[in-house]
Short mmCIF file of C-alpha atoms in Angstrom, two decimals:
data_model
loop_
_atom_site.label_atom_id
_atom_site.label_comp_id
_atom_site.label_asym_id
_atom_site.label_seq_id
_atom_site.Cartn_x
_atom_site.Cartn_y
_atom_site.Cartn_z
CA UNK N 1 26.28 83.12 -2.02
CA UNK N 2 23.57 80.49 -2.30
CA UNK N 3 22.07 78.08 0.87
CA UNK N 4 23.00 75.65 -1.61
CA UNK N 5 25.91 76.58 -2.60
CA UNK N 6 27.19 77.60 1.39
CA UNK N 7 25.40 73.79 2.31
CA UNK N 8 27.97 72.39 -0.04
CA UNK N 9 31.08 73.58 1.29
CA UNK N 10 29.66 72.24 5.08
CA UNK N 11 28.92 68.62 3.61
CA UNK N 12 32.23 67.22 4.12
CA UNK N 13 32.41 68.61 7.68
CA UNK N 14 29.29 67.02 7.78
CA UNK N 15 29.94 63.81 7.74
CA UNK N 16 33.87 63.98 9.51
CA UNK N 17 31.98 65.01 12.31
CA UNK N 18 28.80 61.76 11.61
CA UNK N 19 31.59 59.73 11.40
CA UNK N 20 32.71 61.53 15.04
CA UNK N 21 28.95 60.57 16.11
CA UNK N 22 28.04 57.27 14.41
CA UNK N 23 31.80 55.53 14.48
CA UNK N 24 30.29 53.89 11.49
CA UNK N 25 30.31 55.11 8.20
CA UNK N 26 26.69 54.30 7.04
CA UNK N 27 24.97 55.55 9.77
CA UNK N 28 26.86 58.54 9.85
CA UNK N 29 26.04 57.78 5.94
CA UNK N 30 22.20 58.43 6.67
CA UNK N 31 22.68 61.17 9.57
CA UNK N 32 24.39 63.50 6.87
CA UNK N 33 21.70 62.76 4.11
CA UNK N 34 18.64 63.69 6.90
CA UNK N 35 20.08 66.54 8.61
CA UNK N 36 20.83 67.80 4.71
CA UNK N 37 17.06 66.88 4.45
CA UNK N 38 15.90 68.97 7.29
CA UNK N 39 18.12 71.38 6.29
CA UNK N 40 16.16 72.11 3.34
CA UNK N 41 12.82 70.71 5.44
CA UNK N 42 14.26 74.13 7.93
CA UNK N 43 15.82 76.15 5.45
CA UNK N 44 12.86 78.95 5.77
CA UNK N 45 13.29 79.10 9.73
CA UNK N 46 17.82 79.89 8.95
CA UNK N 47 18.43 83.56 9.19
CA UNK N 48 20.39 84.80 5.35
CA UNK N 49 23.90 86.11 6.70
CA UNK N 50 24.02 84.69 10.19
CA UNK N 51 26.46 81.71 9.54
CA UNK N 52 25.15 77.61 8.54
CA UNK N 53 27.48 75.79 9.92
CA UNK N 54 26.55 75.92 12.93
CA UNK N 55 23.01 75.97 12.51
CA UNK N 56 24.07 72.43 10.60
CA UNK N 57 26.38 71.46 13.32
CA UNK N 58 23.45 71.76 15.52
CA UNK N 59 21.07 69.36 13.09
CA UNK N 60 23.15 67.55 13.56
CA UNK N 61 23.60 66.84 16.62
CA UNK N 62 19.99 67.51 17.63
CA UNK N 63 19.58 64.82 14.57
CA UNK N 64 21.53 61.70 16.39
CA UNK N 65 20.62 62.35 20.38
CA UNK N 66 16.83 61.62 18.40
CA UNK N 67 17.84 58.78 17.17
CA UNK N 68 19.52 57.41 20.51
CA UNK N 69 16.61 58.03 22.53
CA UNK N 70 15.14 56.15 19.40
CA UNK N 71 16.76 53.75 19.75
CA UNK N 72 17.30 53.34 23.42
CA UNK N 73 13.39 53.21 23.46
CA UNK N 74 13.26 50.23 21.37
CA UNK N 75 15.61 48.42 22.93
CA UNK N 76 14.22 49.09 26.51
CA UNK N 77 10.80 47.65 24.69
CA UNK N 78 12.14 45.22 23.14
CA UNK N 79 12.31 41.98 26.65
CA UNK N 80 7.94 43.24 26.70
CA UNK N 81 7.52 42.90 22.80
CA UNK N 82 5.91 39.19 21.53
CA UNK N 83 7.94 37.47 19.07
CA UNK N 84 7.58 38.02 15.89
CA UNK N 85 4.77 35.94 13.97
CA UNK N 86 6.63 36.32 10.37
CA UNK N 87 9.15 34.01 9.80
CA UNK N 88 12.64 33.50 8.70
CA UNK N 89 12.78 34.77 5.40
CA UNK N 90 16.25 34.50 5.34
CA UNK N 91 16.62 30.57 6.17
CA UNK N 92 13.40 29.66 3.96
CA UNK N 93 15.43 31.42 0.92
CA UNK N 94 18.66 29.96 2.12
CA UNK N 95 17.40 26.09 1.78
CA UNK N 96 15.27 27.04 -1.01
CA UNK N 97 18.49 28.07 -3.02
CA UNK N 98 20.05 24.74 -1.45
CA UNK N 99 17.50 22.48 -2.83
CA UNK N 100 17.55 23.72 -6.71
CA UNK N 101 20.76 23.49 -6.51
CA UNK N 102 20.35 20.09 -5.46
CA UNK N 103 17.56 19.43 -7.71
CA UNK N 104 19.89 20.82 -11.06
CA UNK N 105 22.35 18.00 -9.78
CA UNK N 106 19.57 15.27 -10.66
CA UNK N 107 19.99 12.96 -13.01
CA UNK N 108 17.33 14.63 -16.09
CA UNK N 109 15.43 11.21 -15.68
CA UNK N 110 14.54 11.65 -12.16
CA UNK N 111 14.71 15.73 -11.84
CA UNK N 112 11.94 15.66 -14.34
CA UNK N 113 9.23 13.56 -12.18
CA UNK N 114 10.00 15.45 -8.89
CA UNK N 115 10.23 18.72 -11.39
CA UNK N 116 5.70 18.16 -12.39
CA UNK N 117 4.73 16.78 -8.51
CA UNK N 118 6.44 19.35 -6.74
CA UNK N 119 5.93 22.06 -8.59
CA UNK N 120 3.85 21.72 -11.57
CA UNK N 121 1.79 20.04 -9.20
CA UNK N 122 0.14 17.52 -11.59
CA UNK N 123 -1.32 14.09 -10.71
CA UNK N 124 1.47 10.64 -11.28
CA UNK N 125 -0.86 9.46 -14.44
CA UNK N 126 -0.43 13.08 -15.69
CA UNK N 127 3.03 13.69 -14.74
CA UNK N 128 3.92 10.12 -16.40
CA UNK N 129 1.50 10.94 -19.54
CA UNK N 130 3.25 14.20 -20.22
CA UNK N 131 6.96 12.19 -19.97
CA UNK N 132 5.81 9.19 -22.45
CA UNK N 133 6.49 6.61 -19.69
CA UNK N 134 4.31 3.95 -18.24
CA UNK N 135 3.22 5.29 -14.44
CA UNK N 136 5.82 2.34 -12.74
CA UNK N 137 8.36 3.55 -14.67
CA UNK N 138 7.39 6.89 -14.05
CA UNK N 139 7.25 5.79 -10.18
CA UNK N 140 10.62 4.12 -9.96
CA UNK N 141 11.85 7.72 -10.75
CA UNK N 142 10.69 9.44 -8.70
CA UNK N 143 11.23 7.55 -5.76
CA UNK N 144 15.29 7.36 -7.36
CA UNK N 145 14.99 11.09 -7.99
CA UNK N 146 13.95 12.42 -4.29
CA UNK N 147 15.52 9.28 -2.37
CA UNK N 148 18.73 11.20 -4.25
CA UNK N 149 17.62 14.17 -3.77
CA UNK N 150 17.54 13.89 0.30
CA UNK N 151 20.88 12.40 0.12
CA UNK N 152 22.24 15.67 -1.82
CA UNK N 153 20.38 17.65 1.13
CA UNK N 154 21.56 15.25 4.00
CA UNK N 155 24.95 16.38 3.14
CA UNK N 156 24.36 20.34 3.09
CA UNK N 157 22.41 19.64 6.36
CA UNK N 158 25.33 17.78 8.27
CA UNK N 159 27.60 20.84 6.21
CA UNK N 160 26.09 24.80 6.15
CA UNK N 161 23.06 23.88 8.53
CA UNK N 162 24.37 21.70 11.25
CA UNK N 163 26.02 25.29 12.28
CA UNK N 164 23.41 26.90 13.03
CA UNK N 165 20.58 24.11 14.07
CA UNK N 166 23.38 23.46 16.88
CA UNK N 167 23.34 27.12 17.66
CA UNK N 168 19.75 26.85 18.18
CA UNK N 169 18.76 28.92 14.78
CA UNK N 170 16.88 27.14 13.40
#
């Protein structure tokens, strides 16, 4: 029987053992994959005619122990590491999504001036010309649009983001 066929026979058993070791289906799948990659990489060290199953399980066990040691080293070192410099992108993306949803709620006459100024980076005069309205009318619509956007966003912040604020995550 070929090495590939034998490995295929033992994959289900490896997955069960990985579930016992990790107690997490996703981590178990990762462990099985890493085990199989190592087995393929070191296939020349396996002696044909010997039992493949103990060899695969030994690779999995050693890989799991190495992963545990690596995780412990990271957790031990975590208090000594500086805070990450990169801001929390997930929060920024959530906030951007909420602003865009709030912007969609505005009437077109208020939404367009905000988009031209904030996103297209036009001057007030250029934006008023592009909408073919007097500068005073443009400024009025922009002011009302900004105020409406603030009211919508304060409702969103009071609802969804206030929980995060109270926990000190923002």
